[in-house]
Amino acid sequence: MTGENVIVLVLFKIHLMKNYLLGAFLCAFVLISCKEEVKKEDNSAFAKAETETSKENLLNYKHSLAQWSLHKPFLEGDLDPKDFPQIAKDLGFTGVEYVTQLYPEFQDKSNYQEKVMNWAREMKKQSDAAGMDNVLIMVDRDGELADPDAAKRAEAIEIHKYWMDAAKLMGAHSVRANLFGELDPAKWHEYSVASLSALGTYGKEVGVNIIIENHGGWSSDGQKLTAVMNEVNMETVGVLPDFGNFCIKREGGERWGAPCVEEYDTYKGIKEMMPYAKGVSAKSYNFDENGDETKLDYQRLIQIVADSGFEGYVGTEYEGPLEDPKEGIALTKALVQKSIDNLK
């Protein structure tokens, strides 16, 4: 082989080596790029899944109807309170919250335990037929759990146990009670703790919660109510935060009806109560042209509910002046859902 041929051969080999190295480099670059694309796609998919999961979680909220929303037609005889489960279903709800004072049979206290259980069996039958969840029972006018009279407190505790038995039969998770009675805040706290501790202990036996609504008096003071919850410290004792009902004192010492002279901050109160909440009562009064509540910032309130980690039924409770309460119920339910859909 001549020297000239050797030079040509060497140059040819160098050319091949360059092409090989260039090809190897390009392959490596493509491989790395592909991995990065896969990683980006994975991250994108993860973010998408996380967003979808977050949106899915919002859908865990369900709508129940508080019977008080229809108290006028029930009390005036235009509707039969025993038809409530089917009425609620027809209005688009899947859960019901009963109010005991709307049933005339409970005005007579004779054979009371038997009446309560007969009612529970009847409402279980009605709710099963309508395919509705029994969520809770709101008990009124059955003794005061913070009564200064020890004998009256004991009687009230026993009667509330009847209702807890009824809730168990119906599959409702809670009985809502009131903490009326003593006006001195220190004694009110003492009596409330004692009564709720007794009922919470019974609740462990039957698998039913006893819960307190901010419903006037010291129960509408968020700090005082949560102080009771902290001392009782039982899983079967909790609260039912109501978006309204933060009036602590009314003119002339009246419990209802008179103008409010001392009111607790609604948003502060809801935030304080939510860690102990077994349910939520979305109260409404009036609406503007956009379907928003005129007194309450619903988006802010529902955000507080969501931020607490609460899951389950949010109860619609319309208490406004519309001639047809069903219209107010529909507006309230729509506002609750809109606020849920717009959660951050």
mmCIF file of C-alpha atoms in Angstrom:
data_model
loop_
_atom_site.group_PDB
_atom_site.id
_atom_site.type_symbol
_atom_site.label_atom_id
_atom_site.label_comp_id
_atom_site.label_asym_id
_atom_site.label_seq_id
_atom_site.Cartn_x
_atom_site.Cartn_y
_atom_site.Cartn_z
ATOM 1 C CA MET A 1 0.000 0.000 0.000
ATOM 2 C CA THR A 2 1.433 3.370 -0.950
ATOM 3 C CA GLY A 3 1.827 6.193 1.520
ATOM 4 C CA GLU A 4 -0.906 8.052 -0.253
ATOM 5 C CA ASN A 5 -3.328 5.140 0.205
ATOM 6 C CA VAL A 6 -2.467 4.910 3.884
ATOM 7 C CA ILE A 7 -3.299 8.565 4.384
ATOM 8 C CA VAL A 8 -6.646 8.137 2.601
ATOM 9 C CA LEU A 9 -7.473 5.090 4.739
ATOM 10 C CA VAL A 10 -6.649 6.923 7.957
ATOM 11 C CA LEU A 11 -8.778 9.914 6.962
ATOM 12 C CA PHE A 12 -11.665 7.587 6.111
ATOM 13 C CA LYS A 13 -11.463 5.919 9.537
ATOM 14 C CA ILE A 14 -11.388 9.294 11.247
ATOM 15 C CA HIS A 15 -14.507 10.256 9.272
ATOM 16 C CA LEU A 16 -16.273 7.072 10.374
ATOM 17 C CA MET A 17 -15.291 7.681 14.011
ATOM 18 C CA LYS A 18 -16.704 11.225 13.891
ATOM 19 C CA ASN A 19 -19.978 9.955 12.471
ATOM 20 C CA TYR A 20 -20.138 7.264 15.144
ATOM 21 C CA LEU A 21 -19.477 9.745 17.951
ATOM 22 C CA LEU A 22 -21.992 12.200 16.496
ATOM 23 C CA GLY A 23 -24.591 9.449 16.226
ATOM 24 C CA ALA A 24 -23.931 8.299 19.772
ATOM 25 C CA PHE A 25 -24.239 11.857 21.036
ATOM 26 C CA LEU A 26 -27.493 12.387 19.177
ATOM 27 C CA CYS A 27 -28.939 9.137 20.547
ATOM 28 C CA ALA A 28 -27.972 10.102 24.077
ATOM 29 C CA PHE A 29 -29.520 13.530 23.613
ATOM 30 C CA VAL A 30 -32.763 12.071 22.260
ATOM 31 C CA LEU A 31 -32.892 9.557 25.128
ATOM 32 C CA ILE A 32 -32.453 12.262 27.750
ATOM 33 C CA SER A 33 -35.036 14.451 26.021
ATOM 34 C CA CYS A 34 -37.503 11.564 25.941
ATOM 35 C CA LYS A 35 -37.009 10.930 29.637
ATOM 36 C CA GLU A 36 -37.571 14.600 30.369
ATOM 37 C CA GLU A 37 -40.753 14.551 28.297
ATOM 38 C CA VAL A 38 -41.980 11.468 30.156
ATOM 39 C CA LYS A 39 -41.137 13.142 33.447
ATOM 40 C CA LYS A 40 -43.012 16.269 32.393
ATOM 41 C CA GLU A 41 -45.955 14.162 31.304
ATOM 42 C CA ASP A 42 -45.853 12.282 34.604
ATOM 43 C CA ASN A 43 -45.776 15.531 36.539
ATOM 44 C CA SER A 44 -48.602 16.901 34.430
ATOM 45 C CA ALA A 45 -50.621 13.731 34.943
ATOM 46 C CA PHE A 46 -49.957 13.845 38.677
ATOM 47 C CA ALA A 47 -51.034 17.485 38.869
ATOM 48 C CA LYS A 48 -54.123 16.687 36.838
ATOM 49 C CA ALA A 49 -54.974 13.729 39.057
ATOM 50 C CA GLU A 50 -54.398 15.836 42.158
ATOM 51 C CA THR A 51 -56.736 18.531 40.801
ATOM 52 C CA GLU A 52 -59.360 15.961 39.878
ATOM 53 C CA THR A 53 -59.055 14.370 43.325
ATOM 54 C CA SER A 54 -59.463 17.789 44.915
ATOM 55 C CA LYS A 55 -62.569 18.431 42.818
ATOM 56 C CA GLU A 56 -63.848 14.962 43.639
ATOM 57 C CA ASN A 57 -63.483 15.698 47.347
ATOM 58 C CA LEU A 58 -65.687 18.746 46.957
ATOM 59 C CA LEU A 59 -68.416 16.483 45.662
ATOM 60 C CA ASN A 60 -68.427 14.586 48.969
ATOM 61 C CA TYR A 61 -70.672 17.308 50.385
ATOM 62 C CA LYS A 62 -74.310 16.252 50.320
ATOM 63 C CA HIS A 63 -77.499 18.254 50.763
ATOM 64 C CA SER A 64 -79.961 17.678 53.606
ATOM 65 C CA LEU A 65 -83.070 19.719 54.342
ATOM 66 C CA ALA A 66 -83.863 21.091 57.788
ATOM 67 C CA GLN A 67 -87.574 20.613 58.453
ATOM 68 C CA TRP A 68 -87.809 24.075 59.981
ATOM 69 C CA SER A 69 -87.529 25.475 56.438
ATOM 70 C CA LEU A 70 -91.177 24.446 55.985
ATOM 71 C CA HIS A 71 -92.383 25.228 59.499
ATOM 72 C CA LYS A 72 -95.133 27.609 58.333
ATOM 73 C CA PRO A 73 -97.029 25.139 56.099
ATOM 74 C CA PHE A 74 -96.479 22.373 58.659
ATOM 75 C CA LEU A 75 -97.797 24.446 61.575
ATOM 76 C CA GLU A 76 -100.666 25.862 59.507
ATOM 77 C CA GLY A 77 -101.766 22.390 58.414
ATOM 78 C CA ASP A 78 -101.035 22.845 54.706
ATOM 79 C CA LEU A 79 -98.468 20.037 54.834
ATOM 80 C CA ASP A 80 -98.291 16.878 56.960
ATOM 81 C CA PRO A 81 -94.954 16.729 58.812
ATOM 82 C CA LYS A 82 -94.924 12.943 58.433
ATOM 83 C CA ASP A 83 -94.638 13.431 54.671
ATOM 84 C CA PHE A 84 -91.394 15.328 55.166
ATOM 85 C CA PRO A 85 -89.011 12.668 53.733
ATOM 86 C CA GLN A 86 -90.873 12.516 50.432
ATOM 87 C CA ILE A 87 -91.255 16.318 50.317
ATOM 88 C CA ALA A 88 -87.491 16.703 50.805
ATOM 89 C CA LYS A 89 -86.779 14.150 48.087
ATOM 90 C CA ASP A 90 -89.066 15.972 45.654
ATOM 91 C CA LEU A 91 -87.086 19.153 46.375
ATOM 92 C CA GLY A 92 -83.820 17.469 45.380
ATOM 93 C CA PHE A 93 -82.359 16.460 48.751
ATOM 94 C CA THR A 94 -80.956 13.107 49.872
ATOM 95 C CA GLY A 95 -81.034 13.676 53.651
ATOM 96 C CA VAL A 96 -83.531 14.988 56.206
ATOM 97 C CA GLU A 97 -83.196 16.807 59.528
ATOM 98 C CA TYR A 98 -86.311 16.555 61.695
ATOM 99 C CA VAL A 99 -87.666 19.189 64.123
ATOM 100 C CA THR A 100 -89.650 17.654 66.982
ATOM 101 C CA GLN A 101 -91.793 20.712 67.774
ATOM 102 C CA LEU A 102 -93.490 20.408 64.364
ATOM 103 C CA TYR A 103 -95.228 17.152 65.399
ATOM 104 C CA PRO A 104 -98.443 17.841 67.380
ATOM 105 C CA GLU A 105 -98.359 14.521 69.262
ATOM 106 C CA PHE A 106 -95.386 15.697 71.319
ATOM 107 C CA GLN A 107 -97.314 18.524 72.950
ATOM 108 C CA ASP A 108 -98.837 15.950 75.298
ATOM 109 C CA LYS A 109 -96.069 14.486 77.479
ATOM 110 C CA SER A 110 -98.012 11.440 78.693
ATOM 111 C CA ASN A 111 -96.510 8.062 77.699
ATOM 112 C CA TYR A 112 -93.786 10.141 76.144
ATOM 113 C CA GLN A 113 -91.132 7.488 75.582
ATOM 114 C CA GLU A 114 -93.653 5.273 73.794
ATOM 115 C CA LYS A 115 -94.765 8.205 71.614
ATOM 116 C CA VAL A 116 -91.175 9.005 70.687
ATOM 117 C CA MET A 117 -90.403 5.439 69.646
ATOM 118 C CA ASN A 118 -93.669 5.053 67.712
ATOM 119 C CA TRP A 119 -92.824 8.257 65.857
ATOM 120 C CA ALA A 120 -89.325 6.963 65.125
ATOM 121 C CA ARG A 121 -90.700 3.750 63.641
ATOM 122 C CA GLU A 122 -93.155 5.691 61.483
ATOM 123 C CA MET A 123 -90.518 8.133 60.192
ATOM 124 C CA LYS A 124 -88.114 5.276 59.512
ATOM 125 C CA LYS A 125 -90.826 3.704 57.377
ATOM 126 C CA GLN A 126 -91.465 6.989 55.545
ATOM 127 C CA SER A 127 -87.780 7.746 54.961
ATOM 128 C CA ASP A 128 -87.086 4.204 53.730
ATOM 129 C CA ALA A 129 -89.990 4.468 51.285
ATOM 130 C CA ALA A 130 -88.601 7.758 49.955
ATOM 131 C CA GLY A 131 -85.021 6.439 49.887
ATOM 132 C CA MET A 132 -83.786 9.225 52.168
ATOM 133 C CA ASP A 133 -81.028 9.370 54.791
ATOM 134 C CA ASN A 134 -82.135 10.341 58.283
ATOM 135 C CA VAL A 135 -79.371 12.756 59.305
ATOM 136 C CA LEU A 136 -80.369 14.191 62.680
ATOM 137 C CA ILE A 137 -83.248 15.046 64.998
ATOM 138 C CA MET A 138 -83.571 18.598 66.380
ATOM 139 C CA VAL A 139 -85.151 18.408 69.830
ATOM 140 C CA ASP A 140 -86.975 21.411 71.292
ATOM 141 C CA ARG A 141 -89.188 22.013 74.335
ATOM 142 C CA ASP A 142 -88.112 18.844 76.142
ATOM 143 C CA GLY A 143 -86.400 20.278 79.183
ATOM 144 C CA GLU A 144 -83.371 22.519 79.550
ATOM 145 C CA LEU A 145 -79.967 20.883 79.879
ATOM 146 C CA ALA A 146 -78.518 23.908 81.691
ATOM 147 C CA ASP A 147 -81.486 24.390 84.031
ATOM 148 C CA PRO A 148 -80.417 25.684 87.482
ATOM 149 C CA ASP A 149 -82.749 23.100 89.050
ATOM 150 C CA ALA A 150 -80.845 19.792 89.317
ATOM 151 C CA ALA A 151 -84.036 17.696 89.237
ATOM 152 C CA LYS A 152 -85.217 19.404 86.052
ATOM 153 C CA ARG A 153 -81.803 18.898 84.468
ATOM 154 C CA ALA A 154 -81.929 15.207 85.298
ATOM 155 C CA GLU A 155 -85.395 14.918 83.762
ATOM 156 C CA ALA A 156 -84.234 16.719 80.612
ATOM 157 C CA ILE A 157 -81.292 14.322 80.306
ATOM 158 C CA GLU A 158 -83.595 11.292 80.505
ATOM 159 C CA ILE A 159 -85.980 12.682 77.874
ATOM 160 C CA HIS A 160 -83.092 13.421 75.506
ATOM 161 C CA LYS A 161 -82.040 9.784 75.899
ATOM 162 C CA TYR A 162 -85.439 8.806 74.441
ATOM 163 C CA TRP A 163 -84.576 10.837 71.371
ATOM 164 C CA MET A 164 -81.141 9.259 71.128
ATOM 165 C CA ASP A 165 -82.837 5.855 71.128
ATOM 166 C CA ALA A 166 -85.123 7.128 68.371
ATOM 167 C CA ALA A 167 -82.135 8.351 66.347
ATOM 168 C CA LYS A 168 -80.482 4.952 66.660
ATOM 169 C CA LEU A 169 -83.636 3.211 65.386
ATOM 170 C CA MET A 170 -83.864 5.638 62.450
ATOM 171 C CA GLY A 171 -80.175 5.518 61.554
ATOM 172 C CA ALA A 172 -79.615 9.219 62.316
ATOM 173 C CA HIS A 173 -76.134 10.063 63.560
ATOM 174 C CA SER A 174 -77.059 12.860 65.991
ATOM 175 C CA VAL A 175 -79.640 14.478 68.232
ATOM 176 C CA ARG A 176 -79.448 18.268 68.338
ATOM 177 C CA ALA A 177 -80.201 19.695 71.773
ATOM 178 C CA ASN A 178 -80.244 23.201 73.268
ATOM 179 C CA LEU A 179 -78.283 24.605 76.203
ATOM 180 C CA PHE A 180 -80.899 26.916 77.666
ATOM 181 C CA GLY A 181 -81.361 27.526 81.376
ATOM 182 C CA GLU A 182 -78.871 29.187 83.714
ATOM 183 C CA LEU A 183 -78.004 32.820 82.951
ATOM 184 C CA ASP A 184 -74.825 33.074 85.016
ATOM 185 C CA PRO A 185 -72.045 32.075 82.554
ATOM 186 C CA ALA A 186 -69.928 30.145 85.069
ATOM 187 C CA LYS A 187 -72.866 28.088 86.332
ATOM 188 C CA TRP A 188 -74.143 27.656 82.768
ATOM 189 C CA HIS A 189 -70.787 26.159 81.854
ATOM 190 C CA GLU A 190 -70.842 23.805 84.851
ATOM 191 C CA TYR A 191 -74.382 22.542 84.198
ATOM 192 C CA SER A 192 -73.793 22.210 80.463
ATOM 193 C CA VAL A 193 -70.655 20.122 80.967
ATOM 194 C CA ALA A 194 -72.429 17.827 83.418
ATOM 195 C CA SER A 195 -75.484 17.255 81.205
ATOM 196 C CA LEU A 196 -73.489 16.716 78.017
ATOM 197 C CA SER A 197 -71.070 14.362 79.749
ATOM 198 C CA ALA A 198 -74.014 12.215 80.853
ATOM 199 C CA LEU A 199 -75.566 12.235 77.385
ATOM 200 C CA GLY A 200 -72.213 11.676 75.686
ATOM 201 C CA THR A 201 -71.675 8.583 77.827
ATOM 202 C CA TYR A 202 -75.083 7.289 76.796
ATOM 203 C CA GLY A 203 -74.229 8.162 73.212
ATOM 204 C CA LYS A 204 -71.283 5.774 73.353
ATOM 205 C CA GLU A 205 -73.659 2.968 74.323
ATOM 206 C CA VAL A 206 -76.156 3.584 71.523
ATOM 207 C CA GLY A 207 -73.852 4.985 68.833
ATOM 208 C CA VAL A 208 -75.508 8.408 68.578
ATOM 209 C CA ASN A 209 -74.019 11.888 69.024
ATOM 210 C CA ILE A 210 -75.503 14.643 71.139
ATOM 211 C CA ILE A 211 -74.822 18.000 69.485
ATOM 212 C CA ILE A 212 -75.466 21.618 70.435
ATOM 213 C CA GLU A 213 -76.499 24.346 68.031
ATOM 214 C CA ASN A 214 -75.670 28.005 68.551
ATOM 215 C CA HIS A 215 -79.289 28.741 69.340
ATOM 216 C CA GLY A 216 -79.381 31.793 71.555
ATOM 217 C CA GLY A 217 -78.059 32.651 75.005
ATOM 218 C CA TRP A 218 -74.560 31.539 75.903
ATOM 219 C CA SER A 219 -74.631 28.804 73.251
ATOM 220 C CA SER A 220 -74.337 31.594 70.673
ATOM 221 C CA ASP A 221 -71.038 32.732 72.196
ATOM 222 C CA GLY A 222 -68.467 30.726 70.244
ATOM 223 C CA GLN A 223 -65.801 30.873 72.931
ATOM 224 C CA LYS A 224 -68.143 29.798 75.714
ATOM 225 C CA LEU A 225 -69.636 26.949 73.692
ATOM 226 C CA THR A 226 -66.255 25.584 72.613
ATOM 227 C CA ALA A 227 -65.008 25.857 76.205
ATOM 228 C CA VAL A 228 -67.818 23.440 77.136
ATOM 229 C CA MET A 229 -66.793 21.119 74.282
ATOM 230 C CA ASN A 230 -63.157 21.214 75.388
ATOM 231 C CA GLU A 231 -64.013 20.230 78.941
ATOM 232 C CA VAL A 232 -66.456 17.478 77.961
ATOM 233 C CA ASN A 233 -63.927 16.162 75.423
ATOM 234 C CA MET A 234 -65.984 13.237 74.109
ATOM 235 C CA GLU A 235 -66.266 11.952 70.553
ATOM 236 C CA THR A 236 -70.037 11.605 70.938
ATOM 237 C CA VAL A 237 -70.502 15.259 71.958
ATOM 238 C CA GLY A 238 -70.258 18.001 69.352
ATOM 239 C CA VAL A 239 -71.898 21.016 67.782
ATOM 240 C CA LEU A 240 -74.166 21.989 64.893
ATOM 241 C CA PRO A 241 -72.865 25.349 63.621
ATOM 242 C CA ASP A 242 -75.706 27.511 62.289
ATOM 243 C CA PHE A 243 -74.815 30.378 59.930
ATOM 244 C CA GLY A 244 -77.420 32.528 61.674
ATOM 245 C CA ASN A 245 -78.345 32.349 65.396
ATOM 246 C CA PHE A 246 -75.420 34.298 66.852
ATOM 247 C CA CYS A 247 -77.578 36.604 68.954
ATOM 248 C CA ILE A 248 -76.544 36.233 72.597
ATOM 249 C CA LYS A 249 -78.979 38.709 74.149
ATOM 250 C CA ARG A 250 -82.282 40.262 73.030
ATOM 251 C CA GLU A 251 -84.232 43.230 74.314
ATOM 252 C CA GLY A 252 -86.073 42.566 77.546
ATOM 253 C CA GLY A 253 -84.261 39.255 78.039
ATOM 254 C CA GLU A 254 -86.516 37.582 75.484
ATOM 255 C CA ARG A 255 -85.337 34.300 74.027
ATOM 256 C CA TRP A 256 -86.872 34.855 70.578
ATOM 257 C CA GLY A 257 -88.578 37.591 68.586
ATOM 258 C CA ALA A 258 -87.167 40.742 70.190
ATOM 259 C CA PRO A 259 -84.381 42.815 68.574
ATOM 260 C CA CYS A 260 -80.858 41.565 69.226
ATOM 261 C CA VAL A 261 -78.743 43.747 71.535
ATOM 262 C CA GLU A 262 -75.591 41.593 71.693
ATOM 263 C CA GLU A 263 -74.420 39.523 68.725
ATOM 264 C CA TYR A 264 -71.347 37.327 68.322
ATOM 265 C CA ASP A 265 -69.256 37.583 65.165
ATOM 266 C CA THR A 266 -70.665 35.015 62.724
ATOM 267 C CA TYR A 267 -67.421 34.110 60.934
ATOM 268 C CA LYS A 268 -65.392 33.932 64.134
ATOM 269 C CA GLY A 269 -68.062 31.748 65.711
ATOM 270 C CA ILE A 270 -68.285 29.315 62.782
ATOM 271 C CA LYS A 271 -64.496 29.001 62.662
ATOM 272 C CA GLU A 272 -64.355 28.265 66.396
ATOM 273 C CA MET A 273 -67.138 25.701 66.230
ATOM 274 C CA MET A 274 -66.128 23.732 63.131
ATOM 275 C CA PRO A 275 -63.519 21.506 64.848
ATOM 276 C CA TYR A 276 -66.383 20.038 66.909
ATOM 277 C CA ALA A 277 -69.002 19.968 64.119
ATOM 278 C CA LYS A 278 -71.056 16.846 63.390
ATOM 279 C CA GLY A 279 -73.186 18.745 60.882
ATOM 280 C CA VAL A 280 -73.645 22.213 59.377
ATOM 281 C CA SER A 281 -76.803 24.303 59.203
ATOM 282 C CA ALA A 282 -76.709 26.679 56.222
ATOM 283 C CA LYS A 283 -79.206 29.306 57.357
ATOM 284 C CA SER A 284 -80.557 31.900 54.924
ATOM 285 C CA TYR A 285 -82.925 34.852 55.119
ATOM 286 C CA ASN A 286 -83.000 37.019 51.969
ATOM 287 C CA PHE A 287 -81.442 36.956 48.511
ATOM 288 C CA ASP A 288 -80.319 39.567 45.990
ATOM 289 C CA GLU A 289 -80.772 39.460 42.204
ATOM 290 C CA ASN A 290 -77.660 37.258 41.873
ATOM 291 C CA GLY A 291 -79.005 34.634 44.274
ATOM 292 C CA ASP A 292 -76.573 35.632 47.041
ATOM 293 C CA GLU A 293 -77.620 35.957 50.686
ATOM 294 C CA THR A 294 -77.952 39.628 51.616
ATOM 295 C CA LYS A 295 -76.698 39.309 55.210
ATOM 296 C CA LEU A 296 -74.229 36.424 55.062
ATOM 297 C CA ASP A 297 -71.112 35.930 52.929
ATOM 298 C CA TYR A 298 -71.812 32.330 51.943
ATOM 299 C CA GLN A 299 -68.565 31.840 50.034
ATOM 300 C CA ARG A 300 -66.595 32.838 53.109
ATOM 301 C CA LEU A 301 -68.684 30.609 55.357
ATOM 302 C CA ILE A 302 -68.485 27.524 53.124
ATOM 303 C CA GLN A 303 -64.719 28.092 52.793
ATOM 304 C CA ILE A 304 -64.425 28.001 56.598
ATOM 305 C CA VAL A 305 -66.397 24.747 56.594
ATOM 306 C CA ALA A 306 -64.152 23.227 53.911
ATOM 307 C CA ASP A 307 -60.917 24.421 55.545
ATOM 308 C CA SER A 308 -61.913 22.629 58.756
ATOM 309 C CA GLY A 309 -61.885 19.288 56.933
ATOM 310 C CA PHE A 310 -65.590 18.713 57.504
ATOM 311 C CA GLU A 311 -67.273 16.157 55.254
ATOM 312 C CA GLY A 312 -70.863 15.020 55.020
ATOM 313 C CA TYR A 313 -74.262 16.697 54.908
ATOM 314 C CA VAL A 314 -74.695 20.464 54.759
ATOM 315 C CA GLY A 315 -78.227 21.263 55.870
ATOM 316 C CA THR A 316 -80.306 23.838 54.002
ATOM 317 C CA GLU A 317 -82.380 25.929 56.423
ATOM 318 C CA TYR A 318 -84.426 28.720 54.886
ATOM 319 C CA GLU A 319 -85.951 31.193 57.333
ATOM 320 C CA GLY A 320 -87.069 34.124 55.222
ATOM 321 C CA PRO A 321 -90.195 36.048 54.196
ATOM 322 C CA LEU A 322 -90.950 34.462 50.797
ATOM 323 C CA GLU A 323 -94.574 33.408 50.560
ATOM 324 C CA ASP A 324 -93.576 30.019 49.171
ATOM 325 C CA PRO A 325 -90.782 28.626 51.375
ATOM 326 C CA LYS A 326 -89.948 26.088 48.676
ATOM 327 C CA GLU A 327 -88.616 28.968 46.587
ATOM 328 C CA GLY A 328 -86.347 30.022 49.460
ATOM 329 C CA ILE A 329 -85.236 26.412 49.932
ATOM 330 C CA ALA A 330 -84.276 26.153 46.248
ATOM 331 C CA LEU A 331 -82.333 29.432 46.404
ATOM 332 C CA THR A 332 -80.486 28.334 49.538
ATOM 333 C CA LYS A 333 -79.566 24.932 48.149
ATOM 334 C CA ALA A 334 -78.330 26.535 44.915
ATOM 335 C CA LEU A 335 -76.232 29.033 46.879
ATOM 336 C CA VAL A 336 -74.700 26.271 49.003
ATOM 337 C CA GLN A 337 -73.766 24.331 45.860
ATOM 338 C CA LYS A 338 -72.399 27.429 44.100
ATOM 339 C CA SER A 339 -70.223 28.162 47.134
ATOM 340 C CA ILE A 340 -68.976 24.553 47.179
ATOM 341 C CA ASP A 341 -68.169 24.724 43.455
ATOM 342 C CA ASN A 342 -66.167 27.915 43.994
ATOM 343 C CA LEU A 343 -64.056 26.668 46.888
ATOM 344 C CA LYS A 344 -60.344 27.465 46.672
#
